[in-house]
PDB file of C-alpha atoms in Angstrom:
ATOM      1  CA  UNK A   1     120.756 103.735 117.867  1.00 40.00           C
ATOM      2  CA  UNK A   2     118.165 104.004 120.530  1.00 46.00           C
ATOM      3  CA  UNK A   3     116.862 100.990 123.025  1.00 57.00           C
ATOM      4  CA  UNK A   4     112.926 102.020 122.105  1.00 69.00           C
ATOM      5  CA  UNK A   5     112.882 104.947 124.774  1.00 84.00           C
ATOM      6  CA  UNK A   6     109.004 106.210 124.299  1.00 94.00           C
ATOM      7  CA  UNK A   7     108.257 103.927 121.367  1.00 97.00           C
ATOM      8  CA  UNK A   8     108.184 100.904 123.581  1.00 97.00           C
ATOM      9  CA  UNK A   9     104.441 102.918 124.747  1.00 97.00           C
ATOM     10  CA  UNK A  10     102.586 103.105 121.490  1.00 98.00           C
ATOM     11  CA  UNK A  11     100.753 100.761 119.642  1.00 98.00           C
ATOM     12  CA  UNK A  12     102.009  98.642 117.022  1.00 98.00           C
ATOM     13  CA  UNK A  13     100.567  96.381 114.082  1.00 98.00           C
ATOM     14  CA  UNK A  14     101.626  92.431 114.579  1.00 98.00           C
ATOM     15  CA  UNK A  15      99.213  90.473 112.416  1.00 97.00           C
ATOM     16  CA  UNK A  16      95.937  90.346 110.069  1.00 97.00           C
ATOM     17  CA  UNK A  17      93.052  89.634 112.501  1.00 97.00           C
ATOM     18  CA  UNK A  18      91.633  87.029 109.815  1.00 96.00           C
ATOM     19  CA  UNK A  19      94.883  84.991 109.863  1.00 96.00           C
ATOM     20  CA  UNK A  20      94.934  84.471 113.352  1.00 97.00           C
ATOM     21  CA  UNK A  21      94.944  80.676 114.462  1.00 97.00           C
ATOM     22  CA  UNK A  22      94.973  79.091 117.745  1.00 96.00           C
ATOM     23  CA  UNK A  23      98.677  77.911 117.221  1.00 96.00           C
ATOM     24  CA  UNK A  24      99.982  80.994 116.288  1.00 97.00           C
ATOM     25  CA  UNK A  25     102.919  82.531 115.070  1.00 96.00           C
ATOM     26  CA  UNK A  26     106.125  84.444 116.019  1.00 98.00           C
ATOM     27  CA  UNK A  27     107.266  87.246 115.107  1.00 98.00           C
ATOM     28  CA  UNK A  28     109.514  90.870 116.692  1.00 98.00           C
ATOM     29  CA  UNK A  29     108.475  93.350 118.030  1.00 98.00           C
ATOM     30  CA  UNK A  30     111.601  96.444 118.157  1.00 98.00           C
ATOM     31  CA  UNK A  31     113.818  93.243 118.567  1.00 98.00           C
ATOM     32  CA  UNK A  32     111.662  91.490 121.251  1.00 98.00           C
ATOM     33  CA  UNK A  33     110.370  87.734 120.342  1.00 98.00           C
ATOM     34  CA  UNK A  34     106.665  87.754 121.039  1.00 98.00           C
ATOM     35  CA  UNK A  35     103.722  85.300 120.075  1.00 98.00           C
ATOM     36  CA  UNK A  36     100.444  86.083 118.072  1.00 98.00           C
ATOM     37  CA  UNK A  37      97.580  83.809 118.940  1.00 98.00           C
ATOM     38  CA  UNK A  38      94.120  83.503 118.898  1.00 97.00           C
ATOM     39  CA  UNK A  39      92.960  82.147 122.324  1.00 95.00           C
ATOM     40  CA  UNK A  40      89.435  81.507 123.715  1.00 93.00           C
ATOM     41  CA  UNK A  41      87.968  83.417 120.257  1.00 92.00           C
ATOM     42  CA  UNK A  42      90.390  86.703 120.507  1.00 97.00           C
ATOM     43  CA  UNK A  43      93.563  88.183 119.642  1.00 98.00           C
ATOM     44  CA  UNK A  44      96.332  87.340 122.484  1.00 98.00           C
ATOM     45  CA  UNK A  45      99.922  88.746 122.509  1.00 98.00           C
ATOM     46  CA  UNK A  46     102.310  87.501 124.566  1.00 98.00           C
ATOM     47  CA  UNK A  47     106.488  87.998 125.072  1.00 97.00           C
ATOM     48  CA  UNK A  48     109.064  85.963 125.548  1.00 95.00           C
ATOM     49  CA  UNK A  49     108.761  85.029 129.300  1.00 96.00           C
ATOM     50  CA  UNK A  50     104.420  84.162 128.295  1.00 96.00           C
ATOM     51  CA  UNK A  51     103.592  87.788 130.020  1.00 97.00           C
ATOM     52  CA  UNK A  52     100.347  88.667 128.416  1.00 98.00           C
ATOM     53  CA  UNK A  53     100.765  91.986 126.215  1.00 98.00           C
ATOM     54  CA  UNK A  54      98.282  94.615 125.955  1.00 98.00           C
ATOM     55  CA  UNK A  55      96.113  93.905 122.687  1.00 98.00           C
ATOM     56  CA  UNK A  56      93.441  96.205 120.135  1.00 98.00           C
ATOM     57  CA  UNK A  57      91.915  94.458 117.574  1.00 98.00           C
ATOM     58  CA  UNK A  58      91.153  97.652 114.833  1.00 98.00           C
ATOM     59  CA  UNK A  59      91.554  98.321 111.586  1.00 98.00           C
ATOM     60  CA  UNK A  60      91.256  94.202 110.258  1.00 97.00           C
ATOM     61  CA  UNK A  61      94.397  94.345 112.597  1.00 98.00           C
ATOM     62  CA  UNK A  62      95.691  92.798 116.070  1.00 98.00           C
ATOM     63  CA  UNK A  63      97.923  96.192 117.729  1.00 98.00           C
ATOM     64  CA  UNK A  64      99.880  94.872 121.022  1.00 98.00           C
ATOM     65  CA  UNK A  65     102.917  97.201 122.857  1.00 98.00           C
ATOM     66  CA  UNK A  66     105.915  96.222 125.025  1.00 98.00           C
ATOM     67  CA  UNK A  67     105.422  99.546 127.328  1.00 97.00           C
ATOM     68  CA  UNK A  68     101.856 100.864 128.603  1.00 95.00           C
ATOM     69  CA  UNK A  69     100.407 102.941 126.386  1.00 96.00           C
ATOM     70  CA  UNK A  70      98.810 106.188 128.185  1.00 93.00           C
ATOM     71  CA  UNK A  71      96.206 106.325 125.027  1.00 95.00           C
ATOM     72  CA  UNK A  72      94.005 104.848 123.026  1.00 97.00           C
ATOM     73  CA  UNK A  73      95.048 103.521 119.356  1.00 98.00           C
ATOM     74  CA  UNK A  74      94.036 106.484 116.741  1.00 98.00           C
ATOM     75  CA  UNK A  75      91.148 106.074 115.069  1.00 97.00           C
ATOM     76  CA  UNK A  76      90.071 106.369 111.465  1.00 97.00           C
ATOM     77  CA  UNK A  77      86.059 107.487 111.412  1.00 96.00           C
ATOM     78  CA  UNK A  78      85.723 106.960 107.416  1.00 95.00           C
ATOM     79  CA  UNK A  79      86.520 103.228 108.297  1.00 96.00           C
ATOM     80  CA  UNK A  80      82.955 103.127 109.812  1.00 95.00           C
ATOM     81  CA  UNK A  81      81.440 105.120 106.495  1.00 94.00           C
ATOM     82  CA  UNK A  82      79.073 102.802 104.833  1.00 93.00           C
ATOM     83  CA  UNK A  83      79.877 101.799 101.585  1.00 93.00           C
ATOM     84  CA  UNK A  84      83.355 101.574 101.681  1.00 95.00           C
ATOM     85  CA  UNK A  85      85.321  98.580 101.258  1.00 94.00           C
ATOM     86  CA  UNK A  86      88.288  97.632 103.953  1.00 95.00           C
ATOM     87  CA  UNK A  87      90.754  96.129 102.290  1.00 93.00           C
ATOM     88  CA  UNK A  88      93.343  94.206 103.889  1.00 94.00           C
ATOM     89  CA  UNK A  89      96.553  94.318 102.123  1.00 92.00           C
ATOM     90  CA  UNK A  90      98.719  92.167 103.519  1.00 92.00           C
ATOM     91  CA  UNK A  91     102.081  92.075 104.664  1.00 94.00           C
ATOM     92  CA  UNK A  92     105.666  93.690 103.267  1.00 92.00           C
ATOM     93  CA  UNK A  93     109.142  92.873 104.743  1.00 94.00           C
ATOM     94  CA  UNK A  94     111.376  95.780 104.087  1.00 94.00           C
ATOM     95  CA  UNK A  95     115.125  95.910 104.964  1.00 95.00           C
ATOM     96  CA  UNK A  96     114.647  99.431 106.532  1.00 95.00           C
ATOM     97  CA  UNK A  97     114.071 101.546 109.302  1.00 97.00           C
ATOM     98  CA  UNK A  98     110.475 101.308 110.166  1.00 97.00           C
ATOM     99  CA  UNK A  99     110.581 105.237 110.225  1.00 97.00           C
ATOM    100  CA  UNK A 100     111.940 105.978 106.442  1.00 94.00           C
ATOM    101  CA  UNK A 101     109.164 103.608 105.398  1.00 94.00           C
ATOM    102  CA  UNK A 102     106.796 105.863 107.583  1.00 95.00           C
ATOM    103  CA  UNK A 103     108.776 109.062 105.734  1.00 92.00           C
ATOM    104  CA  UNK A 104     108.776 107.483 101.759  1.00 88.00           C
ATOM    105  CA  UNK A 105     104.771 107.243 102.155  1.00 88.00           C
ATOM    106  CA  UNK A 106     104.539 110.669 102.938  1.00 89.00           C
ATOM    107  CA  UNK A 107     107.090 111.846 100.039  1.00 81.00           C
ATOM    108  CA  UNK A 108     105.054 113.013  96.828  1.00 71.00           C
ATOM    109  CA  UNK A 109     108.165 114.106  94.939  1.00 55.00           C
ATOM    110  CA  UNK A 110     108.752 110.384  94.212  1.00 47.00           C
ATOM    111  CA  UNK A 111     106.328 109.169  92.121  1.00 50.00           C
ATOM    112  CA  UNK A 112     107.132 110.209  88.737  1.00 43.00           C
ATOM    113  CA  UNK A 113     110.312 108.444  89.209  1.00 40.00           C
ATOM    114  CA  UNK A 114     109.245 105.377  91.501  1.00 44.00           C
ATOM    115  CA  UNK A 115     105.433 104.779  90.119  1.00 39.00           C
ATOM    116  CA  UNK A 116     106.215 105.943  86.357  1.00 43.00           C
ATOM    117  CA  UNK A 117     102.867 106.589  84.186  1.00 42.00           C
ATOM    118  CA  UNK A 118     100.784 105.297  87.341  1.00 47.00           C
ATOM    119  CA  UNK A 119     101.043 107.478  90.584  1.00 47.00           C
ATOM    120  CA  UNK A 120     102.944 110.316  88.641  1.00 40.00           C
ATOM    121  CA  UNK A 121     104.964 111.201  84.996  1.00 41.00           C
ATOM    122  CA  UNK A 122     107.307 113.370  83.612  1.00 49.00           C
ATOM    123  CA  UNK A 123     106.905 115.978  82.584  1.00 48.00           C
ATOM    124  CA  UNK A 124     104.646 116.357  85.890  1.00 46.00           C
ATOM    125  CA  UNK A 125     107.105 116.180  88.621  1.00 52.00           C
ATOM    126  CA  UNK A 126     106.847 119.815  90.083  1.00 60.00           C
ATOM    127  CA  UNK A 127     105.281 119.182  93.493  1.00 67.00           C
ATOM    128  CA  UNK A 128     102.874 122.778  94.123  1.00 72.00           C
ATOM    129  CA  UNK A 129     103.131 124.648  97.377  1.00 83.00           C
ATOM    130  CA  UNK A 130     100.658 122.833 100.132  1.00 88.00           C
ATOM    131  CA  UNK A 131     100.467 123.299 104.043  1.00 93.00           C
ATOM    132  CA  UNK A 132     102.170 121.595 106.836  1.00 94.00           C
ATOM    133  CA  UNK A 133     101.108 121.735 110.812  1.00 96.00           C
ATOM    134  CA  UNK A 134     101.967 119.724 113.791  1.00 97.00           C
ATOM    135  CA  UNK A 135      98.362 119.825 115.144  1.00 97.00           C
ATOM    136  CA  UNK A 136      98.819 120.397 118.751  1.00 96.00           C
ATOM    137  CA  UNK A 137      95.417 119.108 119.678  1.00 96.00           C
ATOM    138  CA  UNK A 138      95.835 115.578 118.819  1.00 96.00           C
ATOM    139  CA  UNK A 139      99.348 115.413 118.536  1.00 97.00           C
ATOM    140  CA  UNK A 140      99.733 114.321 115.080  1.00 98.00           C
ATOM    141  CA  UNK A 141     101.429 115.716 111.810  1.00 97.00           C
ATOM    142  CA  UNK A 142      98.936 116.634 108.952  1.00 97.00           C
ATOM    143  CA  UNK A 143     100.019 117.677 105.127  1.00 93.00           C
ATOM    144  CA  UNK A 144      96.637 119.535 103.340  1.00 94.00           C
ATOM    145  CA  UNK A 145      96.499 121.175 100.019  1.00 90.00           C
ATOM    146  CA  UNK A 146      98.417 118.499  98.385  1.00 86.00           C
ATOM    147  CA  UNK A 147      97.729 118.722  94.280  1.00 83.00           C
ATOM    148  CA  UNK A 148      99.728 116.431  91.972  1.00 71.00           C
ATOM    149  CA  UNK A 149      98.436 114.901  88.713  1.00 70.00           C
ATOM    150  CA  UNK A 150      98.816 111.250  88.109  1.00 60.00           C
ATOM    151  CA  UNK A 151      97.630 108.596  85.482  1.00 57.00           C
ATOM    152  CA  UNK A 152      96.787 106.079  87.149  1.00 50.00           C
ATOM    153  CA  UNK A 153      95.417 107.674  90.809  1.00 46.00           C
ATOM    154  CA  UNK A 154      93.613 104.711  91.946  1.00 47.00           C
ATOM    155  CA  UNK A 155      92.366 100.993  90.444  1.00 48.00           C
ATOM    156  CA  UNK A 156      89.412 102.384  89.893  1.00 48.00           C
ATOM    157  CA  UNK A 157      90.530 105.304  87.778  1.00 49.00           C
ATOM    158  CA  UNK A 158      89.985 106.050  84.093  1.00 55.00           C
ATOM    159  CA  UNK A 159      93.270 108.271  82.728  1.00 55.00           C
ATOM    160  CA  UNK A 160      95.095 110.804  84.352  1.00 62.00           C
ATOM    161  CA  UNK A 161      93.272 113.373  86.566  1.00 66.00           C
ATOM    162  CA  UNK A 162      95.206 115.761  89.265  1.00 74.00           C
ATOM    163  CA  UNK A 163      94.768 114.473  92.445  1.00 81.00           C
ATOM    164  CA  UNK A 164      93.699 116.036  95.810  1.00 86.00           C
ATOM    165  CA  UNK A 165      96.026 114.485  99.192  1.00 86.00           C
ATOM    166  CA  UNK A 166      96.020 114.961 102.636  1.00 92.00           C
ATOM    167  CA  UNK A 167      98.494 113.150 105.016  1.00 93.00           C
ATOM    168  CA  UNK A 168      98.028 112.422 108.398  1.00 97.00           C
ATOM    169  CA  UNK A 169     101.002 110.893 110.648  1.00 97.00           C
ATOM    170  CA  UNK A 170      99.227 109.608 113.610  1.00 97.00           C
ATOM    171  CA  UNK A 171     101.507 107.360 115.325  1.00 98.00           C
ATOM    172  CA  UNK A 172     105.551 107.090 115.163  1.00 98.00           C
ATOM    173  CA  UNK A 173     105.396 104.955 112.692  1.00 98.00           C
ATOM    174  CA  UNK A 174     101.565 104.838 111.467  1.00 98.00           C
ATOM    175  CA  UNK A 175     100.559 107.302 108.400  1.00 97.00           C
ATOM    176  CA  UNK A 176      97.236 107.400 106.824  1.00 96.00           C
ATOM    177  CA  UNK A 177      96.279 109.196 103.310  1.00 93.00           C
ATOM    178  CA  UNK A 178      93.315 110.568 102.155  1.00 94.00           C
ATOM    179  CA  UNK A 179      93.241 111.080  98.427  1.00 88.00           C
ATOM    180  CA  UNK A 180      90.205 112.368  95.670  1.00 84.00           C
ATOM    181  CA  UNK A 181      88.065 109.299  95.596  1.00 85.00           C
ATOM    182  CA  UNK A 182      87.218 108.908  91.366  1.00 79.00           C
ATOM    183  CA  UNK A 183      84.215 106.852  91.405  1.00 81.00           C
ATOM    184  CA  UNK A 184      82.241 109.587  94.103  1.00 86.00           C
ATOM    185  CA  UNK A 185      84.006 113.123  93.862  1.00 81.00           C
ATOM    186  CA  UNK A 186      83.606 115.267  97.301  1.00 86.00           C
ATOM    187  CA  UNK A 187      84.710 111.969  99.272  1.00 91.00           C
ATOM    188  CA  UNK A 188      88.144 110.866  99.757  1.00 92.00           C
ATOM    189  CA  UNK A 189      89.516 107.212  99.324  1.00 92.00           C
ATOM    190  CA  UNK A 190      91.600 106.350 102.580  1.00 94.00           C
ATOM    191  CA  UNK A 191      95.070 104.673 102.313  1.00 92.00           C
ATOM    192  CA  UNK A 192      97.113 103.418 105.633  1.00 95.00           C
ATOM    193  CA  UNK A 193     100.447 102.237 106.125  1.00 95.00           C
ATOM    194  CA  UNK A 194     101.116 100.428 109.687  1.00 98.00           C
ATOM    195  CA  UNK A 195     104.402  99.366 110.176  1.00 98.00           C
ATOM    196  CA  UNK A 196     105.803  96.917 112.940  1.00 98.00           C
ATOM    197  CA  UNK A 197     109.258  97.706 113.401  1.00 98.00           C
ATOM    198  CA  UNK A 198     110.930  94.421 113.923  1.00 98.00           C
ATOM    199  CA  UNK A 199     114.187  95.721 114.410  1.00 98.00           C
ATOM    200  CA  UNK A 200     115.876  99.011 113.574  1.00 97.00           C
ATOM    201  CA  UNK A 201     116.635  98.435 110.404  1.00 97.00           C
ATOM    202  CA  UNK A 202     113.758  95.650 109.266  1.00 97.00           C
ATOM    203  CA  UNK A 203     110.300  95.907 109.034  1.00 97.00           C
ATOM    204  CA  UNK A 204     107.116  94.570 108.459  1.00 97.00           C
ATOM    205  CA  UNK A 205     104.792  97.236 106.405  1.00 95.00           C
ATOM    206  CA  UNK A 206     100.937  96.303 106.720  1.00 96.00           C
ATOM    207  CA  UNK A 207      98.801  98.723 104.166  1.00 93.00           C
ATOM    208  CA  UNK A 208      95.403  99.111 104.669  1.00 95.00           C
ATOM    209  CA  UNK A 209      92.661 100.398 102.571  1.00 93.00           C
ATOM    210  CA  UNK A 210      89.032 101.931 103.292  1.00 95.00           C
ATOM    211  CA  UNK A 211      87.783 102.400  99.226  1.00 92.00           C
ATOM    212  CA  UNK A 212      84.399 103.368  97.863  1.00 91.00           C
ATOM    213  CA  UNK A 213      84.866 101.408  94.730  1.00 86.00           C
ATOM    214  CA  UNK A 214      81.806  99.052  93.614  1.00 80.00           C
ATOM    215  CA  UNK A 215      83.418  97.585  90.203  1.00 82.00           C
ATOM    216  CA  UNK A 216      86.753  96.120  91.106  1.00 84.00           C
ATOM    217  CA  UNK A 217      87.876  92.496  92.088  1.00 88.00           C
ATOM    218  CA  UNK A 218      89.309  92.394  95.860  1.00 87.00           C
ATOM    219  CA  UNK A 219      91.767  90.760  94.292  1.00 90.00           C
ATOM    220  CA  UNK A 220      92.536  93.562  92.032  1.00 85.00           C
ATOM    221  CA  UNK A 221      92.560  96.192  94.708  1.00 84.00           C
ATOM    222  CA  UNK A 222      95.311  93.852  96.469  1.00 86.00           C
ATOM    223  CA  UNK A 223      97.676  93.175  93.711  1.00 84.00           C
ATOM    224  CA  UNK A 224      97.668  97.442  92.780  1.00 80.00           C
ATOM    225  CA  UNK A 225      98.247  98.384  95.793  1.00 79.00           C
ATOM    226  CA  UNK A 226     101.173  95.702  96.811  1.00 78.00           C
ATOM    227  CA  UNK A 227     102.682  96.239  93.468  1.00 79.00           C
ATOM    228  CA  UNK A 228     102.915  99.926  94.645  1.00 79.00           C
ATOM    229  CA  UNK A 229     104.620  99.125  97.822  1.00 75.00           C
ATOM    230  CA  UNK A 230     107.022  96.768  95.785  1.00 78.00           C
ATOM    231  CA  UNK A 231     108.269  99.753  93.323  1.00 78.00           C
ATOM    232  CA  UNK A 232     109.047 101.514  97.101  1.00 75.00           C
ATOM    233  CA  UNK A 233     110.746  98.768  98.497  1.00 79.00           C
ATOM    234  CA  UNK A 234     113.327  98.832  96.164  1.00 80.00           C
ATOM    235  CA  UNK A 235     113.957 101.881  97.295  1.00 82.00           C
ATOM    236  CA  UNK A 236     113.839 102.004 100.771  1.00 82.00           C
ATOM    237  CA  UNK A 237     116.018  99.173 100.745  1.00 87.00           C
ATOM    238  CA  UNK A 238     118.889 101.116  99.272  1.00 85.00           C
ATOM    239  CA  UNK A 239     118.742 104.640 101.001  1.00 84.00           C
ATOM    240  CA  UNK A 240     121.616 105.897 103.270  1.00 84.00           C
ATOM    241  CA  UNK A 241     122.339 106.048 106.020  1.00 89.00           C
ATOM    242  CA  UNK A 242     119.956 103.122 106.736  1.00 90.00           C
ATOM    243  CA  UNK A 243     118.394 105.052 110.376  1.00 94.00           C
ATOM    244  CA  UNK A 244     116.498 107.905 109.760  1.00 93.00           C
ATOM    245  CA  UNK A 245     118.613 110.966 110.500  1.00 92.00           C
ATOM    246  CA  UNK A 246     117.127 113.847 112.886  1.00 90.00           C
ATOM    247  CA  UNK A 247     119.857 116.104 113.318  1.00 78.00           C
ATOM    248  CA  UNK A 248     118.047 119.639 111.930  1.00 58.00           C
ATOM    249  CA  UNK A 249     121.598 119.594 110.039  1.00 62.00           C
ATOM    250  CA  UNK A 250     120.599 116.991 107.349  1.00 55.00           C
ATOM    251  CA  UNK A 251     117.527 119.135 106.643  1.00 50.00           C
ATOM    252  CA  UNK A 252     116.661 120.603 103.544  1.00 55.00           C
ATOM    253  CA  UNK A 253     113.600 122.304 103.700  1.00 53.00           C
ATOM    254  CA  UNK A 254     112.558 122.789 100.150  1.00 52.00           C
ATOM    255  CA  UNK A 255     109.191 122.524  99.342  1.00 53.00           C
ATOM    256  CA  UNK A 256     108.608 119.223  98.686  1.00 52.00           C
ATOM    257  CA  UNK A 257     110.116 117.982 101.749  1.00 80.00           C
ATOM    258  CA  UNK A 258     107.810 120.238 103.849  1.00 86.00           C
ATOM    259  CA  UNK A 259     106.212 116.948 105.138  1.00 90.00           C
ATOM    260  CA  UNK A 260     109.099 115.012 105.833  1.00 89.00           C
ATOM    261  CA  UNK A 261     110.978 117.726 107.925  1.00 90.00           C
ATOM    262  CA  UNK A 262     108.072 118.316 110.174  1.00 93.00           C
ATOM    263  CA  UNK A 263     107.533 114.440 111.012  1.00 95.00           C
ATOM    264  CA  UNK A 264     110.992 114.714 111.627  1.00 93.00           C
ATOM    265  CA  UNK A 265     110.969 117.013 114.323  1.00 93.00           C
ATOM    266  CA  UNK A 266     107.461 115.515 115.886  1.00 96.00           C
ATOM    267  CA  UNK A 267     110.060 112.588 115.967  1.00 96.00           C
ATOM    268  CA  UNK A 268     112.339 114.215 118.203  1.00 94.00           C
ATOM    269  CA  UNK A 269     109.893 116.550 120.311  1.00 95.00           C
ATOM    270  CA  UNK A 270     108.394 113.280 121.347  1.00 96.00           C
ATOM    271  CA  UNK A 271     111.881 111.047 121.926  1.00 95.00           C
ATOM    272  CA  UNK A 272     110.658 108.826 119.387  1.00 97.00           C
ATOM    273  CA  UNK A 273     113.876 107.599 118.231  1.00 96.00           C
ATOM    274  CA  UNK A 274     114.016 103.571 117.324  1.00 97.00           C
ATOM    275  CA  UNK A 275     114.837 102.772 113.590  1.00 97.00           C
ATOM    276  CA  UNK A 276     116.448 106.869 113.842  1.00 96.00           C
ATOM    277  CA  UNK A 277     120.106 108.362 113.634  1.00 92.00           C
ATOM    278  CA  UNK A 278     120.173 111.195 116.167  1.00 85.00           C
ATOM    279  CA  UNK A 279     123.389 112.758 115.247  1.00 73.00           C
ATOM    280  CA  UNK A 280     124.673 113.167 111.798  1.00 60.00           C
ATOM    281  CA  UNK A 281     127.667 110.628 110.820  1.00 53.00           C
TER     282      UNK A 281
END
């Protein structure tokens, strides 16, 4: 296990900015107590010892660090598209390592098994060859030419259709997908996981949505996507070892796993290592 090493610089997800109130609430931050608050009108961090934390309010969420981040939070540009609805999700406590949640978003082999007869079905499981790149320019991991038919693709969809993916890890443990959007073909619907890692092993998993979708309830956009994240908790919660492994050992590289292996390498280029198992047990 790692003390936070270069993690303790990015940016991390604590709270919904709506939800904020002037009491507050606690919460962890990679094991650290710290205090979300709104004070004098915005969002206000602070640790254990009342030091004021660094704070972004983006994305319908309040970001804060423990370190000094040396960027700016990613952005998102289709957030500022008009027309699209921003959903906020809510919130997810997972038993894992806030990098294999990170890693089971950006698996596609899963759904026929996971999200039966919504997000994929037998016989439908083969996942078709697509391209992977660490994109040297803005330092983030991207998966294009991602084809797999599903049912059920979105709330708004009407039987099955083969979707079009891209995935985009942008932070350590930040991932955001872009998938064929089935109410206005030639855009893409956009799909975000943040994760605050509250320990190693435990996690808080805050999806986010940015939808062009006229017809459905809010509501209804809520309740499909959280009852997608609750058929992968289940999961999550029972993989081994519980840290994400980065010894190039474990690796398989088949093609489906294309994805995974190169976010697991940006891992380690970067000494990104909380919530990750650096040598193989």
């Amino acid at each position: 296990m790692s003390e936070g090493g270069a993690m303790r610089d990015q940016w991390y997800p604590v709270g919904m900015t709506k939800q904020l109130t002037a009491q507050g609430r606690d919460t962890l931050l990679m094991g650290e107590p710290i205090r979300v608050a709104l004070a004098g009108g915005a969002p206000s961090v602070t640790d254990g010892t009342g030091r004021a934390l660094p704070v972004i309010d983006r994305f319908g969420h309040v970001w804060t660090s423990l370190g000094q981040p040396e960027k700016d939070l990613f952005t998102i540009p289709e957030v500022d598209q008009p027309g699209r609805r921003l959903v906020d999700v809510g919130v997810c406590r997972v038993c894992c390592s806030p990098l294999r949640a990170v890693e089971n978003f950006l698996d596609i082999a899963h759904f026929p098994f996971v999200h039966t007869d919504i997000l994929g079905s037998e016989p439908h499981t083969e996942v078709a060859r697509y391209e992977v790149e660490i994109r040297d320019d803005v330092d983030e991991v991207w998966a294009t030419k991602v084809k797999f038919f599903q049912p059920q693709a979105a709330k708004s969809a009407e039987g099955g259709i083969t979707t079009d993916y891209m995935y985009r890890v942008c932070a350590p443990t930040c991932s955001v997908l872009y998938k064929t959007c089935p109410p206005k073909p030639g855009e893409w619907d956009v799909i975000a996981l943040f994760v605050q890692p509250l320990t190693e092993t435990l996690c808080d998993v805050w999806p986010y949505m940015a939808l062009y979708d006229d017809d459905a309830e809010m509501t209804d956009l809520i309740h499909f996507q959280q009852m997608i994240f609750v058929q992968d908790r289940s999961v999550l919660e029972n993989q081994l070892p519980a840290l994400l492994p980065l010894d190039p050992g474990r690796e398989i590289p088949t093609r489906a796993d294309m994805t995974s292996i190169a976010y697991r390498r940006w891992l380690k280029r970067h000494g990104f290592t909380y919530g990750a198992q650096l040598v193989a047990a």
